[in-house]
C-alpha positions as semicolon CSV with decimal commas, in nm:
position;residue;x (nm);y (nm);z (nm)
1;M;-0,624;-2,761;9,595
2;K;-0,350;-2,489;9,597
3;K;-0,250;-2,581;9,230
4;F;-0,600;-2,558;9,127
5;A;-0,632;-2,226;9,286
6;R;-0,334;-2,110;9,099
7;L;-0,453;-2,245;8,783
8;C;-0,772;-2,063;8,822
9;L;-0,582;-1,738;8,917
10;A;-0,360;-1,763;8,610
11;L;-0,653;-1,830;8,380
12;C;-0,845;-1,537;8,515
13;S;-0,544;-1,322;8,471
14;L;-0,479;-1,418;8,109
15;S;-0,849;-1,363;8,051
16;F;-0,828;-1,005;8,181
17;F;-0,521;-0,934;8,006
18;F;-0,626;-1,047;7,659
19;G;-0,953;-0,868;7,714
20;T;-0,790;-0,550;7,806
21;V;-0,551;-0,576;7,504
22;Y;-0,849;-0,640;7,268
23;A;-1,048;-0,349;7,429
24;A;-0,746;-0,126;7,378
25;E;-0,722;-0,202;7,011
26;Q;-1,036;0,013;6,938
27;Q;-1,054;0,379;6,989
28;R;-1,411;0,504;7,025
29;D;-1,480;0,759;6,725
30;Y;-1,506;1,128;6,798
31;P;-1,685;1,335;6,552
32;V;-1,509;1,576;6,295
33;T;-1,608;1,953;6,336
34;R;-1,554;2,196;6,055
35;L;-1,390;2,519;6,165
36;A;-1,342;2,715;5,851
37;P;-1,321;2,604;5,488
38;H;-1,058;2,316;5,464
39;T;-0,996;2,340;5,846
40;Y;-1,132;2,075;6,082
41;M;-1,086;1,927;6,442
42;L;-1,179;1,628;6,649
43;Q;-1,264;1,750;6,989
44;G;-1,154;1,502;7,274
45;P;-1,313;1,501;7,620
46;V;-1,158;1,723;7,883
47;G;-0,978;1,545;8,160
48;Y;-0,709;1,342;8,247
49;P;-0,630;1,008;8,084
50;S;-0,864;0,741;8,208
51;V;-1,044;0,400;8,112
52;E;-1,343;0,587;8,009
53;N;-1,165;0,841;7,759
54;Q;-0,906;0,570;7,649
55;G;-0,627;0,832;7,706
56;F;-0,758;1,042;7,426
57;M;-0,821;1,389;7,553
58;N;-0,643;1,623;7,300
59;N;-0,807;1,800;6,991
60;P;-0,646;1,677;6,674
61;G;-0,694;1,910;6,366
62;F;-0,616;1,901;5,999
63;V;-0,604;2,132;5,704
64;I;-0,670;2,023;5,357
65;T;-0,439;2,156;5,089
66;R;-0,457;2,108;4,711
67;T;-0,189;1,831;4,731
68;G;-0,272;1,660;5,079
69;V;-0,338;1,701;5,449
70;V;-0,154;1,865;5,728
71;L;-0,241;1,682;6,042
72;I;-0,181;1,859;6,381
73;D;-0,143;1,644;6,710
74;P;-0,273;1,302;6,597
75;G;-0,359;1,172;6,935
76;S;-0,230;0,984;7,235
77;S;-0,184;0,617;7,097
78;V;-0,162;0,421;6,779
79;Q;-0,520;0,340;6,805
80;A;-0,594;0,720;6,843
81;G;-0,414;0,778;6,539
82;R;-0,598;0,528;6,354
83;M;-0,930;0,684;6,455
84;V;-0,820;1,007;6,365
85;L;-0,722;0,872;6,024
86;K;-1,068;0,710;5,992
87;Q;-1,244;1,033;6,063
88;L;-1,007;1,219;5,830
89;R;-1,098;0,992;5,556
90;T;-1,472;1,095;5,568
91;I;-1,390;1,445;5,466
92;T;-1,112;1,365;5,203
93;R;-0,903;1,086;5,041
94;L;-0,599;1,297;4,986
95;P;-0,283;1,189;5,146
96;V;-0,146;1,303;5,488
97;T;0,169;1,496;5,378
98;H;0,269;1,654;5,701
99;V;0,217;1,591;6,087
100;I;0,272;1,900;6,321
101;N;0,341;1,807;6,678
102;T;0,285;2,106;6,881
103;H;0,449;1,998;7,192
104;V;0,617;1,719;7,388
105;H;0,316;1,572;7,568
106;G;0,248;1,208;7,450
107;D;-0,138;1,280;7,406
108;H;-0,033;1,504;7,119
109;W;0,209;1,290;6,931
110;L;0,200;0,922;7,020
111;G;-0,055;0,864;6,731
112;N;0,228;0,942;6,495
113;Q;0,283;0,560;6,456
114;A;-0,044;0,509;6,296
115;I;0,011;0,798;6,053
116;V;0,345;0,691;5,946
117;A;0,224;0,332;5,891
118;A;-0,061;0,465;5,669
119;Y;0,158;0,736;5,499
120;P;0,514;0,654;5,502
121;K;0,623;0,961;5,328
122;A;0,452;1,222;5,574
123;V;0,683;1,469;5,703
124;L;0,687;1,473;6,096
125;M;0,751;1,831;6,229
126;A;0,817;1,892;6,590
127;H;1,032;2,119;6,811
128;P;1,350;1,936;6,906
């Protein structure tokens, strides 16, 4: 009976783990807001990282130039970065040429991984 209980516990744990991993693979979309000509932002929810906001609580922005896009603070995870790119592509197909990370908090720069994967030549800029 103990072996059966351990097996059930192990299967439940695996099910929870893989369900959580799958859910974390997709970041909910946040709408793009136009602030000025060629200047946009995605407003994340106010609050601390949580399951509800999937750790997304910053306000990524981007400026469209003649040659490409300057992206500011692409988000808190690779999934957030992918979502930011998805939303950015609803506005322009120009490549991301630069990423500005305003400060050290991870909710502003951990999305860099998605940007570099999509645009390997993008220049990352941040304070040391």
